[in-house]
Coordinates of C-alpha atoms and ligand atoms in Angstrom, one line a residue:
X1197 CA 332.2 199.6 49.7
X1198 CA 329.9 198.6 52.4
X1199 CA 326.0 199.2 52.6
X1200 CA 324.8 201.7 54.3
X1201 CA 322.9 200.1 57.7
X1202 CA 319.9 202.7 57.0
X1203 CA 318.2 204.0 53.7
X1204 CA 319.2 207.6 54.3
X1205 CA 315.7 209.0 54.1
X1206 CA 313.6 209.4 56.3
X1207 CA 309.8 207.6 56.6
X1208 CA 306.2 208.3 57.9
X1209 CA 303.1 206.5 58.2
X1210 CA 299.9 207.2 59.3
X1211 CA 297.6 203.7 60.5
X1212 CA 297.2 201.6 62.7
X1213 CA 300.9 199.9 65.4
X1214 CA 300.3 197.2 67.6
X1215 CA 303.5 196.9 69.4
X1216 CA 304.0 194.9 73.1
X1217 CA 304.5 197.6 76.3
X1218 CA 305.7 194.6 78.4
X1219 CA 305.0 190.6 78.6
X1220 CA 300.9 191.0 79.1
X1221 CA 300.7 194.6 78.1
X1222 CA 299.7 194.9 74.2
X1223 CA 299.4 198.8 73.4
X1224 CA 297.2 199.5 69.9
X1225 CA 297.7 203.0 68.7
X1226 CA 295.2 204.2 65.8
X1227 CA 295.2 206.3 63.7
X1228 CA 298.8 206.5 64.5
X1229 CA 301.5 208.8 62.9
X1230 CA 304.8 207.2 63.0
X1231 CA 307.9 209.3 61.8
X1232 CA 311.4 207.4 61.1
X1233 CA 314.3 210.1 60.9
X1234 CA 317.5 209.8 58.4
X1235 CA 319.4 207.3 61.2
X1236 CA 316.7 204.9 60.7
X1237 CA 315.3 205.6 64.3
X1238 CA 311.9 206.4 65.4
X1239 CA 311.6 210.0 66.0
X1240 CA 307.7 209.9 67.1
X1241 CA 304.8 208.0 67.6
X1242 CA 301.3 209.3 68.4
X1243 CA 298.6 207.7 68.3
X1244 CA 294.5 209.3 67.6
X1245 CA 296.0 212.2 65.2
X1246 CA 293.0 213.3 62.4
X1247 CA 294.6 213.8 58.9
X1248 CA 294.1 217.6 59.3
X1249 CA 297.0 217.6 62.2
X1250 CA 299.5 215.6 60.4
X1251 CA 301.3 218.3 58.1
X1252 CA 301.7 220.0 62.0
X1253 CA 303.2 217.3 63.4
X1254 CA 305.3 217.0 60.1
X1255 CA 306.4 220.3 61.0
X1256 CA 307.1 220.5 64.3
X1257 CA 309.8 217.0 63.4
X1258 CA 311.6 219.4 61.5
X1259 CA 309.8 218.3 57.7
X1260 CA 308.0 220.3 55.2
X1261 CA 305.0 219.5 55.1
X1262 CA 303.2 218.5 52.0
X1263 CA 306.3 217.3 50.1
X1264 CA 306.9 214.8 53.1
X1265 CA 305.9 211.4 52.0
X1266 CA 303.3 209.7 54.6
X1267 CA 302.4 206.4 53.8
X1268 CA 298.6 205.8 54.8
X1269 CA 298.0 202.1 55.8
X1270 CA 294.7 200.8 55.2
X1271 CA 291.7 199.0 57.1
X1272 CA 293.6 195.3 57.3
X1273 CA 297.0 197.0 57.3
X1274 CA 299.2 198.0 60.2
X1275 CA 302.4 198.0 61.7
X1276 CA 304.4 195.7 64.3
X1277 CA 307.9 195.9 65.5
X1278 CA 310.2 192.8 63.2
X1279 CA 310.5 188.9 64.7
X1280 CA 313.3 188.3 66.9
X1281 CA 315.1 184.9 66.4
X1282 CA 317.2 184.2 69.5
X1283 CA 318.2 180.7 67.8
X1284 CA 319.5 179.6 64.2
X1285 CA 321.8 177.3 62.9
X1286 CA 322.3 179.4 59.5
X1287 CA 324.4 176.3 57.8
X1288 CA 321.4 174.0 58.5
X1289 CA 319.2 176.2 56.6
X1290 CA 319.8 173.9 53.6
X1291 CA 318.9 170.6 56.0
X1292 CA 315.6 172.1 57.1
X1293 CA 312.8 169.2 57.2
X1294 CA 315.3 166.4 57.1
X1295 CA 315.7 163.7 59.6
X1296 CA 313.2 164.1 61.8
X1297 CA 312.4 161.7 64.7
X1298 CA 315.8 160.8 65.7
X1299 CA 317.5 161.2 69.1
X1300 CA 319.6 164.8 68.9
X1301 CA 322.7 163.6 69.4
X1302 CA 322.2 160.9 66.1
X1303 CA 320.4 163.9 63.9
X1304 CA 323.9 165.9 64.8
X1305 CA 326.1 162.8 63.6
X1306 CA 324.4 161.2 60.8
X1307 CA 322.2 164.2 59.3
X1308 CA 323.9 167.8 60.4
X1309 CA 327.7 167.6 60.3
X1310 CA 327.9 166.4 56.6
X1311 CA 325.5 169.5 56.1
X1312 CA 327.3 172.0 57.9
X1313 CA 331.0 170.5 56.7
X1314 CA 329.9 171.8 53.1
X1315 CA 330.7 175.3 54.5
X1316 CA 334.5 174.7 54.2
X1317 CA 333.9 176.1 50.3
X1318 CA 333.7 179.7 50.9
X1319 CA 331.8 179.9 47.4
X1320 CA 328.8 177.5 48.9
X1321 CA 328.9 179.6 51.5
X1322 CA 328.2 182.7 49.5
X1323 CA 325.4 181.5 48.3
X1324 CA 323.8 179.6 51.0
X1325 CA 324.3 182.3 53.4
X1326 CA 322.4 184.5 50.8
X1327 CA 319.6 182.7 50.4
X1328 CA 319.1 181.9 54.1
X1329 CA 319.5 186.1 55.5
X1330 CA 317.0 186.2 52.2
X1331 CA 314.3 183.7 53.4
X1332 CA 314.5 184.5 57.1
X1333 CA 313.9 188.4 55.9
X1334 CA 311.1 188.0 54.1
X1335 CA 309.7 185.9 57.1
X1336 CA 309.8 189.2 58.8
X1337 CA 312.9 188.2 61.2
X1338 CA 314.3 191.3 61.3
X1339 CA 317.1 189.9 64.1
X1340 CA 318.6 187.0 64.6
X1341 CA 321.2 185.2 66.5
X1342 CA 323.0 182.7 64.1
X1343 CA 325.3 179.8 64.9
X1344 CA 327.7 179.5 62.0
X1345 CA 329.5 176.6 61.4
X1346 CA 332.9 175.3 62.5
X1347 CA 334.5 176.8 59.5
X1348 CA 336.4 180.7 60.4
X1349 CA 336.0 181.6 56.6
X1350 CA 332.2 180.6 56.0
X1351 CA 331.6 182.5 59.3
X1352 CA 332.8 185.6 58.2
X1353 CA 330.6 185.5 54.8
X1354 CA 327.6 185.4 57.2
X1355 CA 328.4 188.3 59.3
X1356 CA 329.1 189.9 55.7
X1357 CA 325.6 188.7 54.1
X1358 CA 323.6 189.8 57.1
X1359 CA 325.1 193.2 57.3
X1360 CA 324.5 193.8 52.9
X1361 CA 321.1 192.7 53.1
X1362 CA 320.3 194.5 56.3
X1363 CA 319.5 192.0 58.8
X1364 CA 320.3 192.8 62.3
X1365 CA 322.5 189.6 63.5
X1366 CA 324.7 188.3 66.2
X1367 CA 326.9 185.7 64.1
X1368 CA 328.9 183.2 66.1
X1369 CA 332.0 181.0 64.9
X1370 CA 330.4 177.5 66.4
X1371 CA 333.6 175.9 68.6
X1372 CA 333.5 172.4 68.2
X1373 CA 337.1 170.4 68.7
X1374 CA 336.0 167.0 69.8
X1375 CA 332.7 164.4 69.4
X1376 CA 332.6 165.1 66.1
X1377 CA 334.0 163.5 62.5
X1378 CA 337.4 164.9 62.0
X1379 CA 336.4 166.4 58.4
X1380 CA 333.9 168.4 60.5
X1381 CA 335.7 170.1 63.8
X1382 CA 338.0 172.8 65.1
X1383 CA 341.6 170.7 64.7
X1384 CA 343.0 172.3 68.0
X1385 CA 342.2 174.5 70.9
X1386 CA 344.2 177.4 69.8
X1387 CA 342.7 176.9 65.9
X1388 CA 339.1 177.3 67.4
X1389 CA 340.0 180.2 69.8
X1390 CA 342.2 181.8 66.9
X1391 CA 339.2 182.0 64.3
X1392 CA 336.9 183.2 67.0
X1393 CA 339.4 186.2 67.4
X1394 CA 339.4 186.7 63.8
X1395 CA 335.7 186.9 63.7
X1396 CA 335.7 189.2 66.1
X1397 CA 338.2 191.7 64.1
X1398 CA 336.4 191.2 60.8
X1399 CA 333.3 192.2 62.3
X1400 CA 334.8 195.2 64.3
X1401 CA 335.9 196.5 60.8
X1402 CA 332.9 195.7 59.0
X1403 CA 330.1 197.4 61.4
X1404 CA 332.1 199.1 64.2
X1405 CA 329.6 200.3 66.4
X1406 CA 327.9 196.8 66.1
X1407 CA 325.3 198.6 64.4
X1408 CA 324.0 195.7 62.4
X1409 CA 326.3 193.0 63.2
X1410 CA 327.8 192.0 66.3
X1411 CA 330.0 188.3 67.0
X1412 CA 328.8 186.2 69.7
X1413 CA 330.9 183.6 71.4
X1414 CA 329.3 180.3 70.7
X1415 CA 330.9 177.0 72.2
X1416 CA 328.2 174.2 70.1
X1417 CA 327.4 172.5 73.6
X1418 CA 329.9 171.4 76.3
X1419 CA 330.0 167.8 74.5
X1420 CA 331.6 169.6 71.5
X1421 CA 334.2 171.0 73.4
X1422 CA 337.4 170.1 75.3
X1423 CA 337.7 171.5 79.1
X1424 CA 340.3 173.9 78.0
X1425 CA 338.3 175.0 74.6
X1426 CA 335.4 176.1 77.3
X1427 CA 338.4 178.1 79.5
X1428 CA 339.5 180.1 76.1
X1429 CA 335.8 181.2 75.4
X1430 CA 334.8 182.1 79.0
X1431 CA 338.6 184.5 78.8
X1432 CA 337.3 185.9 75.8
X1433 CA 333.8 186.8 76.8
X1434 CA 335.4 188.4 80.0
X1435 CA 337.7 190.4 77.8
X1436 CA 334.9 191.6 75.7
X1437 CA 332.1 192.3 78.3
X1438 CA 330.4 193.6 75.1
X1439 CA 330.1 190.3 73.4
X1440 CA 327.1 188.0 73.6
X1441 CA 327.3 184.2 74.3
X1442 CA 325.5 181.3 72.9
X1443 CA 324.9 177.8 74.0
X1444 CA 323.0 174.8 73.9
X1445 CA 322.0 174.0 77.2
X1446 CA 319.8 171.0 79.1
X1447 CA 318.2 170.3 75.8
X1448 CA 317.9 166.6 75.8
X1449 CA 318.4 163.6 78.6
X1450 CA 320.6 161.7 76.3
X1451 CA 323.0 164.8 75.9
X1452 CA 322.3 165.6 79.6
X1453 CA 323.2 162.3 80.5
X1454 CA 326.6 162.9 78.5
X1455 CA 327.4 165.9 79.4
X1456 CA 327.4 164.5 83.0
X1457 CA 329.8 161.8 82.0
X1458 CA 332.3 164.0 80.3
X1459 CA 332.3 166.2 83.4
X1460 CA 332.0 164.5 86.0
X1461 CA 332.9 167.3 88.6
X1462 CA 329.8 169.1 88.0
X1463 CA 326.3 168.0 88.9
X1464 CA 324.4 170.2 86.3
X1465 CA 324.8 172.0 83.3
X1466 CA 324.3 175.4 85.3
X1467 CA 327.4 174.3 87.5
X1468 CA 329.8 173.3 84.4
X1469 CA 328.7 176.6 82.1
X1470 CA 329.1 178.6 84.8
X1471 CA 332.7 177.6 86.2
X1472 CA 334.0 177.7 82.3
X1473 CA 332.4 181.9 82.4
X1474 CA 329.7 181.4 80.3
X1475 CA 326.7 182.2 82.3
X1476 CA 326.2 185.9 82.5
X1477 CA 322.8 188.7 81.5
X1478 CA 324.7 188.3 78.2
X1479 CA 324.1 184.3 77.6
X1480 CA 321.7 182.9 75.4
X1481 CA 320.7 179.4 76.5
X1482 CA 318.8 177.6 74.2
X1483 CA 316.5 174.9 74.7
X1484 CA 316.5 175.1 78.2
X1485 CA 313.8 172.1 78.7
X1486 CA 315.2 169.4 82.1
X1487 CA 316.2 172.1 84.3
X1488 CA 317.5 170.4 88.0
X1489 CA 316.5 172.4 90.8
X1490 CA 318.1 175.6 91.5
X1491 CA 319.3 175.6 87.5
X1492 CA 316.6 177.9 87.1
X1493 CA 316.7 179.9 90.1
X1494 CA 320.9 180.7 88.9
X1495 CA 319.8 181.4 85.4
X1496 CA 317.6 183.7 86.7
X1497 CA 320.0 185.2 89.2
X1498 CA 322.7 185.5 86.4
X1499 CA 320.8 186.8 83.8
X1500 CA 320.9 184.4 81.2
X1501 CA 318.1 184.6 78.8
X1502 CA 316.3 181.7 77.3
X1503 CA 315.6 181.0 73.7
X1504 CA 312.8 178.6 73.7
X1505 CA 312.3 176.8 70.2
X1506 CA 309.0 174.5 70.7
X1507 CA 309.0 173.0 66.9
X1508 CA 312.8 171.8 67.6
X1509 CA 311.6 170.5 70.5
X1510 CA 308.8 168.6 69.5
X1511 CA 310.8 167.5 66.0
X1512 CA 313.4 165.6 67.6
X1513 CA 312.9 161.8 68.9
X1514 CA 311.4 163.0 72.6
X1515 CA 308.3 165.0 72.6
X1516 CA 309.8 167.9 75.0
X1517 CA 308.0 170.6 76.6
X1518 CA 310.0 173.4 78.5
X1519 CA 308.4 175.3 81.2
X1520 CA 308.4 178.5 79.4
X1521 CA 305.1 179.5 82.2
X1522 CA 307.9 179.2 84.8
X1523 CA 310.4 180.6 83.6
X1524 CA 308.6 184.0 83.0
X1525 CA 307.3 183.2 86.2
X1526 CA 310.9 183.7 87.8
X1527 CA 311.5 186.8 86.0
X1528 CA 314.2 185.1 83.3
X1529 CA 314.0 186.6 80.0
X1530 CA 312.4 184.2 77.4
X1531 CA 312.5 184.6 73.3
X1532 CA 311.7 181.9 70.6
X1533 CA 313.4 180.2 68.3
X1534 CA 313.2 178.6 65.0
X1535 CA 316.1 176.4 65.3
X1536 CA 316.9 176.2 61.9
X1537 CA 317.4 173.1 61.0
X1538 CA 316.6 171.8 64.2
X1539 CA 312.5 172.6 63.4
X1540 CA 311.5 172.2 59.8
X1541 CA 310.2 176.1 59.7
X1542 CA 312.1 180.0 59.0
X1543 CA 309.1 181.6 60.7
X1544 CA 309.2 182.9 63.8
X1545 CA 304.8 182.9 63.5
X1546 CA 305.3 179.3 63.3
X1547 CA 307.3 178.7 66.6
X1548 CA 304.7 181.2 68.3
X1549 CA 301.7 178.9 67.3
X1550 CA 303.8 175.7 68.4
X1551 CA 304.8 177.4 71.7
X1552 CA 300.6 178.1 72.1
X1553 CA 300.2 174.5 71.9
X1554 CA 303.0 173.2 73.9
X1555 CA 302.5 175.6 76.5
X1556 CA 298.6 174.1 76.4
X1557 CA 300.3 170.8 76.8
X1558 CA 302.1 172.1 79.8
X1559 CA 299.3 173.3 81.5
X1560 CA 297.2 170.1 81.1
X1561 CA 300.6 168.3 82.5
X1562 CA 300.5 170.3 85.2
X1563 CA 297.0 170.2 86.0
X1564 CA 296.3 174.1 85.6
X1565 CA 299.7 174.8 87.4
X1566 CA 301.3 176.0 84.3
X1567 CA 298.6 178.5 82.8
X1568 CA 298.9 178.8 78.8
X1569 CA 300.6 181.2 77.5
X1570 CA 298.1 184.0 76.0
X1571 CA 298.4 185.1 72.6
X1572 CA 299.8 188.7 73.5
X1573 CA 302.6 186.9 75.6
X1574 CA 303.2 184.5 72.5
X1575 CA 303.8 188.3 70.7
X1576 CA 305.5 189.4 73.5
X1577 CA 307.9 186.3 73.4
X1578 CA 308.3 187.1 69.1
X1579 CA 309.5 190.9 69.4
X1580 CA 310.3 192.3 73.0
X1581 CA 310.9 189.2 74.7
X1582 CA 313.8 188.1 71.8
X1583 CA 315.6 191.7 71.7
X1584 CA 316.0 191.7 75.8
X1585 CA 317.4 187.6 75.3
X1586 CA 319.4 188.8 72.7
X1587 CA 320.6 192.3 74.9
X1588 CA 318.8 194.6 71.8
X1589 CA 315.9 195.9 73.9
X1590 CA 317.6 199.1 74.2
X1591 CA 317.8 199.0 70.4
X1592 CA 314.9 197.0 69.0
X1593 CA 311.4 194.8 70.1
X1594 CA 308.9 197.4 69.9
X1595 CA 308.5 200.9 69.2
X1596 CA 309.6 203.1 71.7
X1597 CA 311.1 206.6 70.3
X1598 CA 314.2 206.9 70.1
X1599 CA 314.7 202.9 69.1
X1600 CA 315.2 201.9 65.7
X1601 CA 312.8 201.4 63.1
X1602 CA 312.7 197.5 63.1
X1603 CA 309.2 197.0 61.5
X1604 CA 306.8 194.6 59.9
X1605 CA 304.2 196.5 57.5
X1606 CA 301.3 193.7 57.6
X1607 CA 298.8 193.1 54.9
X1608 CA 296.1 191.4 56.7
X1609 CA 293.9 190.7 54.3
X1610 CA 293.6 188.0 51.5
X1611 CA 292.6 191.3 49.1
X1612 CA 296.1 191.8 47.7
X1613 CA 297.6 187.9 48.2
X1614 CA 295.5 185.2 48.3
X1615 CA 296.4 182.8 51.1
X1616 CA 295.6 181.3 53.6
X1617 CA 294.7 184.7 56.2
X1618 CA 291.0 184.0 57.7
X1619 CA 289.5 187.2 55.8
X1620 CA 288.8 190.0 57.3
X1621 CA 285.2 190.9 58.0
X1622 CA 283.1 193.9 58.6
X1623 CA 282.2 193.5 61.9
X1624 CA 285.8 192.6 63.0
X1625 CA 288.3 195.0 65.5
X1626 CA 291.5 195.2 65.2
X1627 CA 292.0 192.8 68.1
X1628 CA 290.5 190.0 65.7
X1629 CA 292.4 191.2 62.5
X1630 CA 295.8 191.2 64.8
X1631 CA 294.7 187.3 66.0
X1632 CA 293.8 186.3 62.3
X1633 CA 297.3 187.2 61.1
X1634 CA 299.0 186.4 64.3
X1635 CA 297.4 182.5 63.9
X1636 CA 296.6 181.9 60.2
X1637 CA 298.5 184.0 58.3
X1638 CA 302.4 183.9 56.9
X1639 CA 305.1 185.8 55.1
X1640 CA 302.9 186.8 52.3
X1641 CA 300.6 188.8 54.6
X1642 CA 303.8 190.4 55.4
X1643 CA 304.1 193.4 52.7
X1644 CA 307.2 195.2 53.8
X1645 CA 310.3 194.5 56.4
X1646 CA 312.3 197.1 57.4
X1647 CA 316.1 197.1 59.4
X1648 CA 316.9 200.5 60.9
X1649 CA 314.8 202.3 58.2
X1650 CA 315.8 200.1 55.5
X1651 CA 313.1 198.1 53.1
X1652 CA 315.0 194.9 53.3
X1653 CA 312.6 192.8 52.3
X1654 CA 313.1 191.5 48.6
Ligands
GUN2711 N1 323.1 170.7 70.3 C1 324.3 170.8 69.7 N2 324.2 171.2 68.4 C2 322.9 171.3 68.2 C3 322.2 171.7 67.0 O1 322.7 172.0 65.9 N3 320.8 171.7 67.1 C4 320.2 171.4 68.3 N4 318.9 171.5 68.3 N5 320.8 171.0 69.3 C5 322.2 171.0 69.3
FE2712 FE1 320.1 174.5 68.1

């Protein structure tokens, strides 16, 4: 009854595959032939190879040559590894755009839990969740790291959608039991730790060698949850050292300030997260902008990786600039997000360009202190730097052999599509095509999207 997570056949190429080696290290391969096997993994990659020496190579992979279908990609055309989104609210997809300028904790009461609270019909849910895993695919995310809502039924439609249309996901059951309306939160402790367990089982049935789809314990923020809702999470990740964690975390001073009053015992967010067991190399802490001292040196020490969304952050009522330079700087992993609803855009290209100019901003505030980030590091963060936040660089983020086939095929060039691209011009390397789709073009440059082997994008 269920999809298959991989097409079944296998695929080749021959072109041009800009992939990221590591944070400053961007490796172009042309005239590149790439060969995807039957399990949707790349089985190799070798770059400079003359038409005459590809039926060889077909060969020597175990294909007959001639009858093996190799896709030639064009001047304008090549191939990068699929976006990584390390943070999504998937029931806010709807809300996207919408109250902008307000303080976060104002947005959450009087715009997003109304949104979200529509989830409790399972049939909304259906088709919300299906046209959100539809629009983030054919933005080229080819991962992503959802928050559901509240509700254990609409949860389990999203780990569901993602796996039938092929996205790679870590879905989450948000745990929320207090600080919010009581038509929109977890009525008890044991209600919120019991759907969170159920998630967990659907999803073990549905993909069981998390394949696709994989839960992810995800407590909202501490203000959304009572002491001993935090204590039944951190037992469950430490029963399921498999399992992922999200959380919202030093995002805003209001909610720091908050946060501090709820839980009084601890002096920083690093403290209370990580008493409750929720700080570990599987955490995803989003936001991550008023770090006190020695919060970042922990995260780092822990492991926890950062999902940095710079349109959320520069949406809401503060103008708010993390220190993304620093953090790669200590060595913590770093990914971006689009926040969904949180920033008004589903593309992951759009939160790269917003973290270019925030991270400018950040150097001007820290009189050079703070370099920039380049635009092979804002890549980096879009592909490798999300799959190690989200614990998939083993699996996904660029396009190692032996990882799967998470790929973009780009169309860079305003020959097919008409938009917005900056044409491509004679005199132009591939460095310049790769920065004229990187900064002005969008997801109709973006020709093809493939999960594990599979076209996905509709
Ligand atoms: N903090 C708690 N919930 C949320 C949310 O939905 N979005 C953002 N940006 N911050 C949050
Ligand atoms: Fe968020």
């Amino acid at each position: 009854k269920n999809a298959s997570p991989t097409s079944g056949l296998p695929l080749a190429f021959h072109g041009t595959v800009i992939h990221s080696r590591s944070l400053d290290e961007l490796e172009i391969l042309e005239n590149c032939i790439v060969i995807v096997g039957t399990d949707g993994k790349i089985q190799a990659l070798q770059g400079n190879v003359e038409l005459d020496q590809i039926n060889s190579i077909v060969s020597e992979n175990g294909y007959v040559p001639d009858v093996f279908p190799v896709k030639f990609l064009k001047r304008g055309e090549f191939l990068c590894p699929g976006f990584v989104d390390t943070h999504n609210h998937a029931p806010q997809w709807a809300q996207r755009g919408v109250g902008r300028g307000i303080s976060l904790l104002d947005w959450l009461n009087k715009v997003t839990f109304a949104h979200e609270a529509k989830f409790q019909d399972p049939e909304y849910a259906k088709r919300m969740y299906a046209s959100c895993v539809t629009g983030f695919l054919q933005q080229g995310i080819t991962t992503a790291s959802y928050y559901g809502s509240h509700h254990g039924q609409a949860t389990r439609i999203l780990a569901d959608v993602c796996f039938e249309k092929g996205q790679r996901a870590l879905v989450g059951k948000c745990n929320m039991n207090r600080n919010a309306p009581d038509w929109y939160r977890d009525p008890s402790v044991s209600d919120s730790l019991h759907e969170t367990r159920e998630l967990i089982h659907h999803v073990q049935k549905l993909d069981p060698e998390y394949h696709l789809v994989k839960p992810i314990l995800t407590p909202r923020f501490a203000i959304s949850c009572e002491p001993e809702l935090l204590d039944g999470i951190g037992a469950i990740a430490r029963e399921h050292p498999d399992l992922p964690i999200q959380t919202h975390f030093n995002e805003a001073k209001q909610e720091i300030e908050y946060t501090r009053q709820l839980f009084p015992e601890f002096d920083t967010e690093a403290d209370l997260y990580q008493r409750y067991g929720l700080l570990n190399d599987r955490s995803i802490l989003a936001h991550c902008i008023f770090l006190h001292e020695g919060e970042m040196r922990r995260i780092q020490e822990l492991g926890c990786g950062v999902a940095h969304c710079p349109i959320a952050n520069t949406t809401m009522q503060d103008f708010m600039v993390a220190p993304v330079r620093e953090y790669l700087r200590c060595g913590i992993k770093v990914g971006l997000g689009t926040d969904s609803g949180g920033g008004y855009s589903s593309s992951i290209l759009d939160a790269m360009k917003q973290a270019f100019i925030v991270s400018n901003a950040r150097q001007m505030l820290t009189q050079g202190r703070d370099p920039a980030l380049s635009l092979y590091e804002g890549f980096f963060l879009a592909t490798m730097g999300g799959a190690q936040v989200c614990g998939l660089d083993d699996r996904v983020g660029n396009f190692a052999v032996g990882k799967d086939f998470d790929a973009l095929e780009v169309h860079a060039t305003d020959l097919d599509q008409p938009g917005v691209i900056s044409p491509v011009e004679d005199e132009d390397t591939i460095q310049v095509i790769f920065e004229k789709f990187l900064m002005t073009g969008d997801d109709r440059n973006i020709f093809k999207v493939y999960v594990s082997g599979r076209s996905v994008k509709v």
